[in-house]
Amino acid sequence: LAPIVALILAFASASPAQDHPVYLDASQPVEARVEDLLGRMTVEEKIAVIHADTKFSTAPIPRLGIPRRWMSDGPFGVREDIKSDSWRAAEHTDDYSTGMPCGLGLAATWNVELAHDYGQVIGEEARKRGKQIMLGPAINIQRTPLCGRNFEYMGEDPWLTSRMAVGFIQGEQGQGVASCVKHFMANNQELHRGTIDVEMDERTLREIYLPGFRAAVREAGVLSIMGAYNKFRGQHCAENDYLINKVLKGEWGFKGLVMTDWGAAHNTREAAMNGLDLEMGTDKPFDQYYLAAPFLDGIRTGQFGMSLLDDKARRNLRVMFLTHMFDGSAEGGSLNTPEHQATARAVAEEAMVLLKNQGDILPLDAGKIKSLVVIGQNAVRKFEHSGGSSEIKTMYEVTPLEGIVTRVGGSANVNFSMGYAQPVENRPDRPPTATPEMPRTAEISPADMADRAVAAAGQADVAIIVAGLNHSRHMDTEGSDRLDLKLPYGQDDLIQRVASANPRTIVVLISGGAVEMDWLDRVPAVVQAWYPGMEGGNALAGVLFGDVNPSGKLPCTFPRHLMDSPAHALHAYPGVDGVETYTEGLLVGYRWFDAKQIEPLFPFGFGLSYTHFDYSGLKLTGGGNGAGGPVVNVQCDIANRGARDGMEVVQVYVQEANPRLPRPPKELKGFAKVWVRAGEQETVFIPLDLTAFAYYDPDEKGWIAQKDDYTILVGSSSRDVRLRSNWTLPQTTHFN
Ligand code: BGC
């Protein structure tokens, strides 16, 4: 009898919960699974999930079946794998990924659906590569054109940034990986990024620098957010009580996790108390991180309560469940597919901004051109595998020269002349980006190089100079800012000379933002290509030869001179004694140029097309107070008067007649990208809700849409307003 009783007892004690713990049951609600797992964890295990165990992971806990959690840069694709104990490449053979155009290029498309597709590509590839958290999108506001990481960000406007970020995150997270929106916040320069203490008034914080992050949290449901290196009001951003505890988790109700930028924690008490949930980094042993042994000691000695640790662990577990770590996150996804490459190309095509096209010199007629010279190192240079954490190891990268040769090499005689080159010793590129031209450029003096290009230009039907910057120090890169807005390596002079030798000179700029263009009057055409990704050369050739009608618009003002920009005009940048006060306040980007009536070189929102669009029929309809719906529907007709199909970005700016507090002259509050066939017309609808009229009142600690008259401006750029009409808000509304 005894064995039978023992058997019965054994059965009775093996409860269903032990066989099938709630946390392993995918049919259970996430919160129930989180609580169940948390309840099973020791203090040490909880500590293990809140700090790194290698550069890009947290430790597995085999006892509980918790896998190692992987994260990866970044914003333009899934970065190559890095060695666990250094920043050198792991030299894996299966870590090639699709290289999308840079973030600023994505913003230049003004196409929210494309932002979604872009995020989806990265999400699918992350999944295939076994990464649960992707470190992007990067959405700091472009405050100065010098910031070394402007190419990663989405420009100067909070509304544009918000829309693109939401599209990106929804696309990426739809694949079951977590986005990590960064860098929260005010990481608006790379110079002194680890120490600079940013001061700004509350309105500027709320109206300019926070909206992108708020939209990421409130609208896109982003699962993680990265605390920046810099300080804000005296406290490091990754352990900033006001930003994280009060605003992010308090006001916005963020339920995901806050991680550090790499090495951005500085103090166990602040990290513990001020809302940091996951410490990542580079230096010192991982078990000595502020949120590792020192925090564990503090818990054991009673200095910190267990609820503090539980909250951090809970947030990490929640993200683990939501990224399906216990339910097969290693499965699915796809990598380097033709569809992903097609998306990279589509984004690059829509990102190109046609800045000038005198006499309709573009598009070039491939049937008529007999000879073409392509000039410039950027025509043969590869960019994807450089620039800092946003670098990507791609299987291929179509350079501008390759794209042009593929497009017209069969019918025209295409020559290449280097024209200018970065001195070899300064080049940071690593294999496989090194190109065969490197040894040759070392043997030719810069003067000879320029002379040869000028001579070649004189003999060709058309000269295309691919100019711009690269990802070297003091250009578009992490860890340093640009020193000025000039083109390096004698390019300004070269462009002038080539233009004199050949009036049909087209300038293509590869850069993460504005450059001074003292030669602008001398050339008939300029195309801004940003860093166009692995399909960039094909996209560029498509634009140059008219297969693609350009539709990109500037996501940032191009100033004539650096000192026209607010942070420089006011000598606020780069701060005094480690503190940088944003004295320009709300007047960032076009808001400043409008308020001070400064003529930019090219305004925010600007970009030409090969066709011409007429705007008409503005109608404002709606009413009500906006509760639960749009206050105004802006409607207008866009007619394509040219011979080519094309896309136009219709921009809606709002201006208040009698603001109670000073407001910028106008602010972007809506836009739509519309495809219109040649000779046809489309009607565009752009809804505006109450937030389009509101300003932040620091005394009330909330938003106010004030009873007042407003002008609704509809334009093709911030300086090309085509239609306007008045709208009255009949009552004042307060909201948060
Ligand atoms: C960058 C982050 C990046 C991290 C990990 C930091 O230096 O600022 O954007 O995600 O490194 O590579």
XYZ file of C-alpha atoms and ligand atoms in Angstrom:
748
model
C 0.000 0.000 0.000
C 2.762 2.406 0.917
C 4.113 2.755 -2.645
C 0.615 3.446 -3.953
C 0.046 6.163 -1.356
C 3.398 7.668 -2.237
C 2.439 7.682 -5.898
C -0.896 9.345 -5.186
C 0.832 11.957 -3.031
C 3.400 12.584 -5.727
C 0.655 13.160 -8.296
C -1.237 15.391 -5.956
C 1.773 17.582 -5.270
C 2.738 17.869 -8.965
C 0.284 20.713 -9.535
C -0.534 21.821 -13.062
C 1.221 25.081 -12.277
C 4.509 23.279 -11.825
C 4.146 21.334 -15.027
C 3.100 24.413 -16.933
C 4.191 27.504 -15.114
C 2.076 30.487 -16.016
C 5.072 32.341 -17.376
C 5.727 29.663 -19.956
C 2.131 29.580 -21.096
C 1.798 31.835 -24.118
C -1.967 31.886 -23.761
C -1.713 33.738 -20.447
C -1.797 37.536 -20.277
C 1.642 39.114 -20.346
C 1.241 40.746 -16.944
C 0.336 37.415 -15.341
C 3.395 35.825 -16.907
C 5.602 38.657 -15.701
C 4.374 38.388 -12.120
C 4.684 34.633 -12.142
C 8.254 34.709 -13.359
C 9.226 37.571 -11.073
C 7.897 35.595 -8.123
C 10.232 32.729 -8.951
C 13.395 34.790 -9.249
C 16.100 35.209 -6.621
C 17.521 38.631 -5.903
C 20.628 37.734 -7.864
C 18.564 36.666 -10.851
C 16.630 39.907 -10.802
C 19.895 41.800 -10.734
C 21.104 39.745 -13.688
C 18.363 41.037 -15.980
C 19.015 44.718 -15.256
C 22.596 45.012 -16.439
C 24.744 43.876 -19.335
C 26.738 40.655 -19.365
C 28.419 41.431 -22.683
C 28.435 44.604 -24.752
C 25.078 43.866 -26.309
C 23.343 41.313 -24.115
C 22.015 40.445 -20.690
C 22.729 37.130 -19.035
C 20.675 33.999 -19.594
C 19.175 32.291 -16.558
C 19.076 28.610 -17.484
C 17.306 27.564 -14.275
C 14.234 29.469 -15.406
C 14.686 29.028 -19.122
C 15.431 32.742 -19.624
C 17.531 32.985 -22.775
C 20.356 35.476 -23.288
C 18.728 38.678 -24.487
C 20.383 40.341 -27.450
C 20.249 43.898 -28.577
C 21.880 45.549 -31.519
C 22.400 48.878 -33.167
C 20.747 50.371 -34.799
C 18.736 52.907 -36.632
C 19.484 52.056 -40.311
C 19.745 48.273 -40.170
C 21.079 45.504 -37.963
C 24.715 46.192 -37.190
C 27.393 43.559 -37.622
C 28.183 41.544 -34.515
C 30.823 42.947 -32.213
C 33.220 40.932 -30.069
C 31.951 40.562 -26.535
C 35.007 42.141 -24.930
C 36.050 44.800 -27.438
C 34.599 46.979 -30.144
C 36.201 44.952 -32.886
C 34.044 43.103 -35.370
C 33.256 39.537 -34.340
C 34.049 38.539 -37.924
C 30.981 36.425 -38.286
C 29.922 35.460 -41.767
C 26.192 35.609 -41.192
C 25.841 39.184 -39.976
C 25.357 41.052 -43.239
C 22.199 43.152 -43.283
C 20.280 45.471 -45.525
C 21.629 49.016 -45.286
C 18.858 51.576 -45.352
C 19.400 55.280 -46.078
C 20.258 57.361 -43.011
C 17.534 58.681 -40.707
C 17.721 62.212 -42.056
C 17.192 60.774 -45.525
C 14.167 58.863 -44.280
C 12.784 62.093 -42.832
C 13.341 63.797 -46.202
C 10.822 61.410 -47.776
C 8.067 62.849 -45.581
C 6.405 59.516 -46.193
C 5.056 57.899 -43.050
C 4.225 54.642 -44.823
C 7.792 54.364 -45.998
C 8.949 54.957 -42.428
C 6.778 52.015 -41.447
C 8.282 49.852 -44.209
C 11.759 50.938 -43.174
C 11.110 49.890 -39.577
C 9.589 46.651 -40.760
C 12.675 45.740 -42.777
C 14.888 46.268 -39.743
C 12.449 44.378 -37.532
C 12.354 41.378 -39.865
C 16.130 41.323 -40.105
C 16.563 41.720 -36.354
C 14.299 38.788 -35.817
C 16.284 36.662 -38.233
C 19.496 37.708 -36.525
C 18.108 36.825 -33.115
C 18.047 40.349 -31.675
C 15.244 41.266 -29.321
C 15.927 44.986 -28.898
C 16.968 47.280 -31.730
C 18.724 50.496 -30.766
C 16.792 52.967 -32.866
C 15.178 55.077 -34.148
C 17.379 58.042 -33.253
C 15.265 61.163 -33.037
C 17.115 64.023 -31.413
C 16.121 67.384 -32.820
C 18.587 69.073 -35.126
C 19.457 72.162 -33.151
C 22.748 72.981 -34.825
C 23.825 71.979 -38.311
C 27.170 71.003 -36.819
C 25.980 68.060 -34.726
C 27.943 65.027 -35.853
C 24.925 62.729 -35.620
C 22.408 64.868 -37.486
C 22.532 62.296 -40.258
C 21.012 59.753 -37.875
C 18.237 62.031 -36.652
C 15.066 63.166 -38.351
C 15.588 66.874 -38.716
C 14.592 70.034 -36.913
C 10.842 69.768 -36.552
C 9.012 67.974 -33.735
C 5.940 67.133 -35.808
C 7.856 65.632 -38.727
C 10.115 63.772 -36.304
C 7.125 62.410 -34.393
C 5.329 61.139 -37.467
C 8.378 59.413 -38.886
C 9.300 57.912 -35.513
C 5.812 56.517 -34.979
C 5.774 54.932 -38.442
C 9.237 53.452 -37.947
C 8.490 52.007 -34.497
C 5.156 50.522 -35.500
C 6.789 48.848 -38.472
C 9.664 47.501 -36.418
C 7.751 46.434 -33.335
C 5.149 44.792 -35.554
C 7.831 42.171 -36.143
C 8.004 41.240 -32.481
C 11.207 43.087 -31.679
C 11.469 46.074 -29.385
C 12.542 49.459 -30.691
C 14.712 51.566 -28.426
C 14.075 55.194 -29.205
C 17.125 57.353 -28.474
C 18.740 59.485 -27.120
C 16.456 60.705 -24.344
C 17.139 63.604 -24.428
C 18.840 66.775 -25.651
C 21.774 64.865 -27.079
C 21.860 67.585 -29.701
C 25.587 67.745 -30.125
C 28.421 65.264 -29.978
C 30.987 67.725 -28.670
C 31.242 67.156 -24.900
C 28.359 64.705 -25.155
C 29.311 62.841 -22.014
C 29.451 65.876 -19.779
C 27.539 68.794 -21.221
C 24.746 69.985 -18.956
C 21.766 71.221 -20.964
C 19.537 73.943 -19.624
C 16.351 74.948 -21.351
C 13.045 76.413 -20.317
C 10.083 74.139 -19.770
C 8.151 75.289 -22.816
C 11.057 74.568 -25.109
C 11.418 71.147 -23.554
C 7.767 70.343 -24.047
C 7.226 71.904 -27.455
C 10.492 71.117 -29.246
C 12.522 68.347 -27.641
C 9.980 65.999 -26.065
C 7.227 65.562 -28.678
C 9.075 62.905 -30.677
C 9.669 60.808 -27.559
C 6.150 61.376 -26.320
C 4.688 60.210 -29.628
C 6.984 57.177 -29.554
C 5.601 56.273 -26.126
C 1.992 57.323 -26.361
C 1.216 56.604 -29.997
C 3.637 53.894 -31.065
C 3.926 52.096 -27.727
C 7.694 51.940 -27.929
C 9.036 49.261 -25.587
C 12.358 50.797 -24.665
C 14.070 54.137 -24.519
C 17.728 55.040 -24.205
C 18.905 57.647 -21.704
C 21.424 59.987 -23.297
C 25.022 60.638 -22.267
C 24.570 64.321 -21.503
C 23.104 65.963 -18.453
C 19.825 67.782 -18.248
C 19.377 70.392 -15.517
C 22.348 69.068 -13.644
C 21.590 65.361 -13.702
C 22.699 62.747 -16.224
C 19.851 61.873 -18.554
C 19.969 58.121 -17.978
C 19.404 58.666 -14.275
C 17.356 61.819 -14.376
C 14.513 61.929 -11.926
C 12.534 64.600 -13.704
C 12.787 63.176 -17.201
C 12.342 59.514 -16.350
C 10.323 59.263 -13.177
C 8.207 62.348 -13.484
C 7.668 62.832 -17.201
C 8.253 59.510 -18.944
C 6.896 57.076 -16.392
C 4.680 59.455 -14.443
C 2.950 61.672 -16.945
C 3.203 59.467 -20.016
C 2.658 56.171 -18.211
C 5.592 54.425 -19.915
C 5.590 50.725 -19.011
C 8.657 49.623 -20.951
C 12.296 49.819 -19.917
C 14.785 52.660 -19.763
C 18.336 51.660 -20.648
C 21.501 53.657 -20.557
C 23.424 54.742 -23.550
C 26.640 52.745 -23.416
C 28.322 53.731 -20.190
C 25.857 56.534 -19.421
C 25.253 55.553 -15.786
C 27.387 57.318 -13.202
C 26.095 56.593 -9.767
C 24.339 53.676 -8.110
C 21.969 55.748 -6.017
C 20.825 57.905 -8.931
C 20.599 54.924 -11.264
C 18.583 53.028 -8.697
C 16.261 55.807 -7.622
C 15.762 57.799 -10.787
C 14.135 55.287 -13.065
C 16.954 53.510 -14.871
C 15.992 49.887 -15.611
C 18.888 48.481 -17.573
C 22.531 49.454 -17.496
C 24.494 48.827 -20.660
C 28.055 49.777 -21.426
C 31.558 49.072 -22.415
C 34.121 49.488 -19.702
C 34.773 47.823 -16.327
C 33.623 44.286 -15.448
C 29.931 43.835 -16.086
C 29.311 42.512 -12.581
C 30.680 45.763 -11.191
C 28.173 47.942 -13.021
C 26.248 50.416 -10.866
C 23.119 48.296 -11.231
C 25.049 45.056 -10.555
C 27.062 44.323 -7.378
C 26.770 47.814 -5.837
C 22.988 47.821 -6.255
C 22.765 44.254 -4.933
C 24.743 45.338 -1.870
C 22.374 48.233 -1.376
C 19.390 45.900 -1.510
C 20.993 43.514 0.962
C 21.860 46.251 3.417
C 18.415 47.751 3.160
C 19.625 50.937 1.542
C 17.247 50.272 -1.360
C 13.887 48.570 -1.104
C 13.122 45.356 -2.961
C 10.230 47.070 -4.737
C 12.752 49.238 -6.550
C 14.496 46.171 -7.933
C 11.206 44.457 -8.674
C 10.041 47.387 -10.732
C 13.189 47.318 -12.851
C 13.125 43.543 -13.268
C 9.412 43.625 -14.065
C 9.943 46.128 -16.870
C 12.710 44.011 -18.338
C 10.616 40.847 -18.123
C 7.675 42.605 -19.725
C 9.795 43.513 -22.729
C 11.120 39.943 -22.847
C 7.601 38.558 -23.070
C 6.499 41.157 -25.587
C 9.448 40.235 -27.777
C 8.462 36.561 -27.519
C 11.650 35.460 -25.852
C 9.949 32.462 -24.301
C 7.843 31.684 -27.325
C 10.282 31.306 -30.162
C 11.713 34.763 -30.859
C 14.621 33.007 -32.487
C 12.301 31.906 -35.241
C 11.010 33.857 -38.177
C 12.255 36.974 -39.822
C 14.191 37.309 -43.032
C 17.497 38.791 -44.057
C 18.873 40.461 -47.176
C 15.841 39.709 -49.257
C 15.149 41.370 -52.609
C 12.095 42.966 -50.981
C 14.250 44.571 -48.302
C 16.660 45.851 -50.917
C 13.720 47.233 -52.879
C 12.571 49.116 -49.779
C 16.075 50.516 -49.292
C 15.949 51.737 -52.877
C 12.435 53.157 -52.594
C 13.399 55.146 -49.503
C 16.570 56.416 -51.170
C 14.613 57.502 -54.232
C 12.061 59.424 -52.207
C 14.745 60.890 -49.957
C 16.627 62.713 -52.731
C 15.933 66.436 -52.653
C 16.266 68.371 -55.896
C 17.609 71.697 -54.667
C 18.183 73.437 -57.972
C 17.286 72.674 -61.573
C 17.887 75.718 -63.707
C 16.636 75.416 -67.257
C 15.333 71.948 -66.459
C 18.773 70.521 -67.074
C 17.605 67.484 -65.135
C 16.542 64.851 -65.810
C 19.290 63.961 -68.218
C 18.203 62.323 -71.429
C 20.107 59.066 -71.590
C 19.336 58.764 -75.284
C 21.057 62.027 -76.146
C 24.123 62.016 -73.936
C 27.205 60.663 -75.640
C 29.721 61.303 -72.911
C 29.553 61.863 -69.228
C 32.199 62.410 -66.608
C 31.547 61.497 -63.006
C 33.844 63.364 -60.614
C 34.630 62.998 -56.945
C 35.654 60.523 -54.335
C 32.121 60.317 -52.997
C 31.119 58.790 -56.337
C 33.192 55.715 -55.567
C 33.161 55.697 -51.819
C 31.160 53.342 -49.645
C 29.574 54.734 -46.518
C 27.539 52.018 -44.925
C 30.283 50.490 -42.867
C 31.263 53.664 -41.034
C 29.860 56.533 -39.007
C 29.807 54.977 -35.544
C 27.097 52.839 -34.045
C 24.806 53.217 -37.072
C 27.262 51.408 -39.353
C 26.123 48.309 -41.199
C 27.944 45.489 -42.908
C 26.108 45.137 -46.175
C 26.557 42.476 -48.833
C 26.990 45.192 -51.415
C 26.668 48.940 -51.743
C 25.922 50.541 -55.081
C 28.079 53.649 -55.344
C 26.935 56.638 -57.388
C 29.396 55.744 -60.144
C 28.180 52.155 -60.263
C 24.565 53.290 -60.367
C 25.257 55.697 -63.215
C 27.265 53.140 -65.195
C 24.544 50.540 -64.750
C 21.966 53.029 -65.967
C 23.732 54.552 -69.002
C 27.017 52.731 -69.431
C 25.602 50.832 -72.381
C 24.736 53.931 -74.376
C 27.068 56.690 -73.186
C 30.764 56.882 -72.640
C 31.090 57.264 -68.854
C 34.410 58.452 -67.473
C 35.455 58.860 -63.906
C 37.871 61.398 -62.493
C 38.693 61.584 -58.789
C 38.883 65.394 -58.669
C 39.297 65.527 -54.918
C 40.094 62.964 -52.254
C 40.485 62.690 -48.542
C 44.152 62.264 -47.710
C 44.714 58.528 -47.346
C 46.162 58.712 -43.849
C 42.969 60.268 -42.510
C 40.591 57.676 -43.829
C 38.827 55.769 -41.095
C 37.231 53.171 -43.352
C 37.857 49.544 -42.686
C 37.614 46.659 -45.096
C 35.379 45.912 -46.944
C 34.732 49.599 -47.516
C 38.256 50.360 -48.711
C 38.016 50.969 -52.423
C 40.636 50.313 -55.062
C 41.180 53.997 -55.700
C 42.960 54.532 -52.390
C 46.505 53.731 -53.484
C 46.164 55.753 -56.637
C 44.982 58.886 -54.905
C 48.061 58.760 -52.758
C 50.245 59.063 -55.819
C 48.530 62.060 -57.381
C 48.778 65.517 -55.899
C 45.495 67.272 -55.087
C 46.268 69.909 -57.706
C 46.818 67.284 -60.418
C 43.675 65.478 -59.393
C 41.631 68.653 -59.732
C 43.275 69.604 -63.069
C 42.491 66.219 -64.551
C 38.863 66.425 -63.488
C 38.504 69.923 -64.943
C 40.039 68.744 -68.213
C 37.754 65.707 -68.331
C 34.733 67.901 -67.634
C 35.654 70.122 -70.573
C 35.471 67.160 -72.920
C 32.213 65.621 -71.723
C 28.618 66.433 -72.571
C 27.769 66.513 -68.888
C 29.794 66.569 -65.660
C 28.364 65.102 -62.457
C 30.339 66.014 -59.360
C 29.525 63.830 -56.399
C 30.636 66.043 -53.537
C 29.955 66.272 -49.836
C 31.152 64.853 -46.567
C 31.836 61.404 -45.154
C 31.855 59.681 -41.795
C 35.301 60.840 -40.676
C 35.968 62.702 -37.485
C 34.479 66.205 -37.535
C 32.035 65.257 -40.224
C 28.941 63.063 -40.036
C 29.936 60.777 -37.233
C 29.534 59.846 -33.627
C 31.723 61.440 -30.988
C 32.599 64.699 -32.719
C 30.841 67.630 -34.335
C 31.583 69.371 -37.596
C 33.809 72.421 -37.263
C 32.068 74.477 -39.933
C 29.729 74.086 -42.898
C 32.427 74.002 -45.536
C 33.107 71.194 -47.951
C 36.506 69.607 -47.315
C 39.398 68.682 -49.636
C 39.143 71.682 -51.952
C 35.724 70.731 -53.258
C 34.390 74.299 -53.413
C 37.181 75.347 -55.690
C 36.872 72.204 -57.771
C 33.148 72.729 -58.308
C 33.770 76.309 -59.489
C 36.412 75.162 -61.936
C 34.435 72.221 -63.289
C 31.424 74.472 -63.742
C 33.567 76.911 -65.730
C 34.816 74.080 -67.907
C 31.375 72.630 -68.484
C 28.157 74.625 -68.064
C 26.246 71.359 -67.782
C 27.621 70.544 -64.342
C 25.394 68.737 -61.870
C 26.358 68.685 -58.197
C 25.262 65.763 -56.057
C 25.781 66.189 -52.323
C 26.272 63.240 -50.033
C 26.080 64.619 -46.523
C 24.142 64.505 -43.305
C 22.976 68.082 -43.610
C 23.674 71.535 -44.889
C 26.890 72.672 -46.493
C 27.749 76.192 -47.575
C 27.423 76.547 -51.341
C 29.317 79.604 -52.463
C 29.321 78.084 -55.938
C 25.548 77.700 -56.133
C 25.085 80.419 -58.772
C 27.639 78.744 -60.985
C 25.951 75.360 -61.380
C 22.558 74.669 -62.917
C 21.579 71.688 -60.741
C 22.068 70.350 -57.231
C 20.728 67.105 -55.776
C 20.893 66.413 -52.033
C 21.330 62.641 -51.617
C 22.108 62.346 -47.842
C 23.685 58.940 -47.096
C 21.457 56.946 -49.409
C 22.148 53.400 -48.228
C 23.208 50.277 -50.091
C 20.938 50.986 -53.074
C 21.923 54.657 -53.166
C 23.727 54.613 -56.512
C 20.750 53.076 -58.280
C 18.370 55.531 -56.657
C 20.554 58.458 -57.638
C 20.839 57.306 -61.241
C 17.057 56.933 -61.291
C 16.668 60.558 -60.248
C 19.358 61.916 -62.579
C 17.941 60.148 -65.634
C 14.290 60.704 -64.837
C 13.110 57.192 -64.011
C 12.273 58.695 -60.647
C 10.664 62.086 -60.209
C 12.254 63.551 -57.080
C 9.888 64.187 -54.207
C 12.097 64.653 -51.136
C 11.814 67.816 -49.060
C 14.343 69.219 -46.634
C 13.737 68.093 -43.046
C 16.090 70.853 -41.897
C 16.897 74.410 -42.886
C 20.020 74.885 -44.979
C 21.454 78.181 -43.720
C 23.581 80.387 -45.941
C 26.162 80.622 -43.223
C 26.642 78.907 -39.920
C 26.204 82.143 -37.986
C 22.656 82.472 -39.329
C 21.665 79.447 -37.232
C 20.202 80.197 -33.815
C 22.565 78.275 -31.534
C 25.505 79.965 -33.272
C 24.054 83.421 -33.776
C 23.439 83.530 -30.026
C 26.820 81.958 -29.211
C 25.004 79.350 -27.147
C 26.894 76.446 -28.739
C 28.965 74.658 -27.431
C 28.241 75.941 -23.944
C 30.145 77.748 -21.228
C 31.948 75.938 -18.419
C 30.194 72.694 -19.255
C 26.704 74.151 -19.298
C 24.821 74.825 -22.490
C 21.780 77.030 -22.202
C 19.394 76.835 -25.113
C 18.868 80.579 -25.228
C 17.137 80.401 -28.599
C 14.298 78.626 -26.781
C 11.528 77.646 -29.173
C 13.223 79.264 -32.127
C 14.905 76.187 -33.541
C 15.345 75.747 -37.291
C 12.784 77.500 -39.489
C 11.094 78.944 -36.414
C 14.204 81.098 -35.936
C 14.702 81.973 -39.594
C 11.042 83.026 -39.819
C 11.084 85.017 -36.590
C 14.307 86.832 -37.429
C 13.475 87.138 -41.119
C 16.704 85.567 -42.220
C 16.806 84.224 -45.742
C 18.066 80.645 -45.655
C 19.965 79.078 -48.508
C 17.150 76.535 -48.787
C 14.216 76.560 -46.397
C 12.762 73.762 -44.350
C 10.311 71.725 -46.415
C 11.871 72.735 -49.732
C 12.399 70.391 -52.670
C 11.761 70.626 -56.412
C 10.156 68.153 -58.766
C 10.394 67.471 -62.496
C 6.805 68.533 -62.711
C 4.869 71.486 -61.341
C 2.044 71.370 -58.844
C -0.720 73.937 -58.524
C -2.564 74.323 -55.255
C -6.206 75.391 -55.133
C -9.550 74.887 -53.465
C -8.566 75.244 -49.823
C -11.466 74.300 -47.597
C -11.480 74.148 -43.855
C -14.276 72.088 -42.459
C -15.047 70.761 -39.047
C -15.997 72.439 -35.833
C -16.464 71.130 -32.372
C -13.863 71.324 -29.697
C -11.744 68.466 -30.938
C -12.666 65.997 -28.250
C -11.941 62.650 -29.776
C -11.537 63.886 -33.326
C -10.064 66.490 -35.597
C -10.952 70.100 -35.026
C -10.386 71.045 -38.611
C -10.106 69.106 -41.794
C -7.822 70.892 -44.183
C -8.703 70.039 -47.731
C -7.134 71.262 -50.966
C -6.581 70.230 -54.557
C -3.174 69.498 -56.003
C -2.949 69.566 -59.776
C 0.018 68.205 -61.669
C 0.563 70.705 -64.497
C 3.650 69.088 -65.973
C 4.313 66.157 -68.243
C 5.499 63.712 -65.595
C 3.734 61.880 -62.826
C 5.038 62.918 -59.448
C 4.597 63.255 -55.728
C 4.110 66.408 -53.728
C 4.436 66.929 -49.993
C 1.635 69.245 -48.936
C 2.576 71.016 -45.724
C 0.219 72.651 -43.234
C 1.546 75.326 -40.897
C -0.461 77.014 -38.152
C -0.098 80.590 -36.971
C -1.891 82.126 -34.018
C -3.191 85.697 -34.303
C -2.907 86.895 -30.685
C -0.803 84.466 -28.693
C -0.863 84.946 -24.944
C 2.748 83.758 -24.728
C 5.176 84.457 -27.577
C 4.980 81.794 -30.281
C 7.047 81.087 -33.374
C 5.591 82.750 -36.480
C 4.323 79.432 -37.775
C 4.633 75.745 -36.973
C 4.255 72.587 -39.014
C 1.217 70.693 -37.794
C 0.285 68.420 -40.656
C 1.462 67.115 -44.003
C 0.552 64.574 -46.635
C 2.443 63.112 -49.544
C 0.312 62.696 -52.601
C 0.923 61.010 -55.939
C -0.567 62.909 -58.863
C -0.474 61.761 -62.464
C 0.571 64.221 -65.122
C -2.335 66.452 -66.048
C -4.481 65.197 -63.209
C -5.585 66.528 -59.846
C -5.970 64.972 -56.435
C -7.741 66.182 -53.340
C -5.739 66.036 -50.138
C -7.207 65.860 -46.641
C -5.090 66.739 -43.634
C -6.796 66.595 -40.244
C -5.699 68.900 -37.442
C -6.638 68.152 -33.880
C -6.426 70.425 -30.862
C -2.733 69.789 -30.395
C -2.141 71.621 -33.679
C -3.227 74.851 -32.005
C -1.859 74.321 -28.531
C 1.127 75.710 -26.690
C 2.539 74.542 -23.389
C 1.905 76.770 -20.420
C 4.622 76.238 -17.808
C 2.563 77.853 -15.059
C -0.377 75.578 -15.664
C 1.904 72.617 -16.386
C -0.282 71.711 -19.310
C -1.291 72.485 -22.874
C -3.682 75.203 -23.880
C -5.489 75.543 -27.184
C -6.596 79.098 -26.844
C -9.761 80.691 -28.103
C -8.364 82.841 -30.902
C -8.057 83.308 -34.639
C -5.543 81.188 -36.473
C -4.198 81.225 -39.993
C -3.860 77.880 -41.692
C -1.039 78.046 -44.226
C -0.754 75.375 -46.888
C 2.514 75.246 -48.735
C 5.037 73.409 -50.793
C 7.740 74.471 -48.339
C 7.930 76.585 -45.200
C 8.691 79.585 -47.430
C 6.389 78.752 -50.321
C 2.915 79.140 -48.920
C 0.342 78.655 -51.679
C -2.970 78.855 -49.832
C -4.124 80.369 -46.583
C -7.341 80.710 -44.674
C -8.504 81.671 -41.212
C -9.858 79.434 -38.539
C -11.312 80.430 -35.216
C -11.236 78.300 -32.127
C -14.442 79.215 -30.319
C -13.301 78.243 -26.857
C -10.174 77.637 -24.820
C -9.291 74.041 -23.970
C -6.746 72.820 -21.439
C -5.258 69.353 -21.645
C -2.181 67.311 -20.826
C 25.668 55.435 -28.983
C 24.321 54.744 -29.095
C 24.518 53.297 -29.436
C 25.427 52.660 -28.390
C 25.707 51.196 -28.627
C 26.617 54.696 -28.057
O 27.876 55.238 -28.111
O 25.501 56.751 -28.538
O 23.525 55.384 -30.060
O 23.296 52.650 -29.540
O 26.670 53.335 -28.375
O 26.535 51.019 -29.716
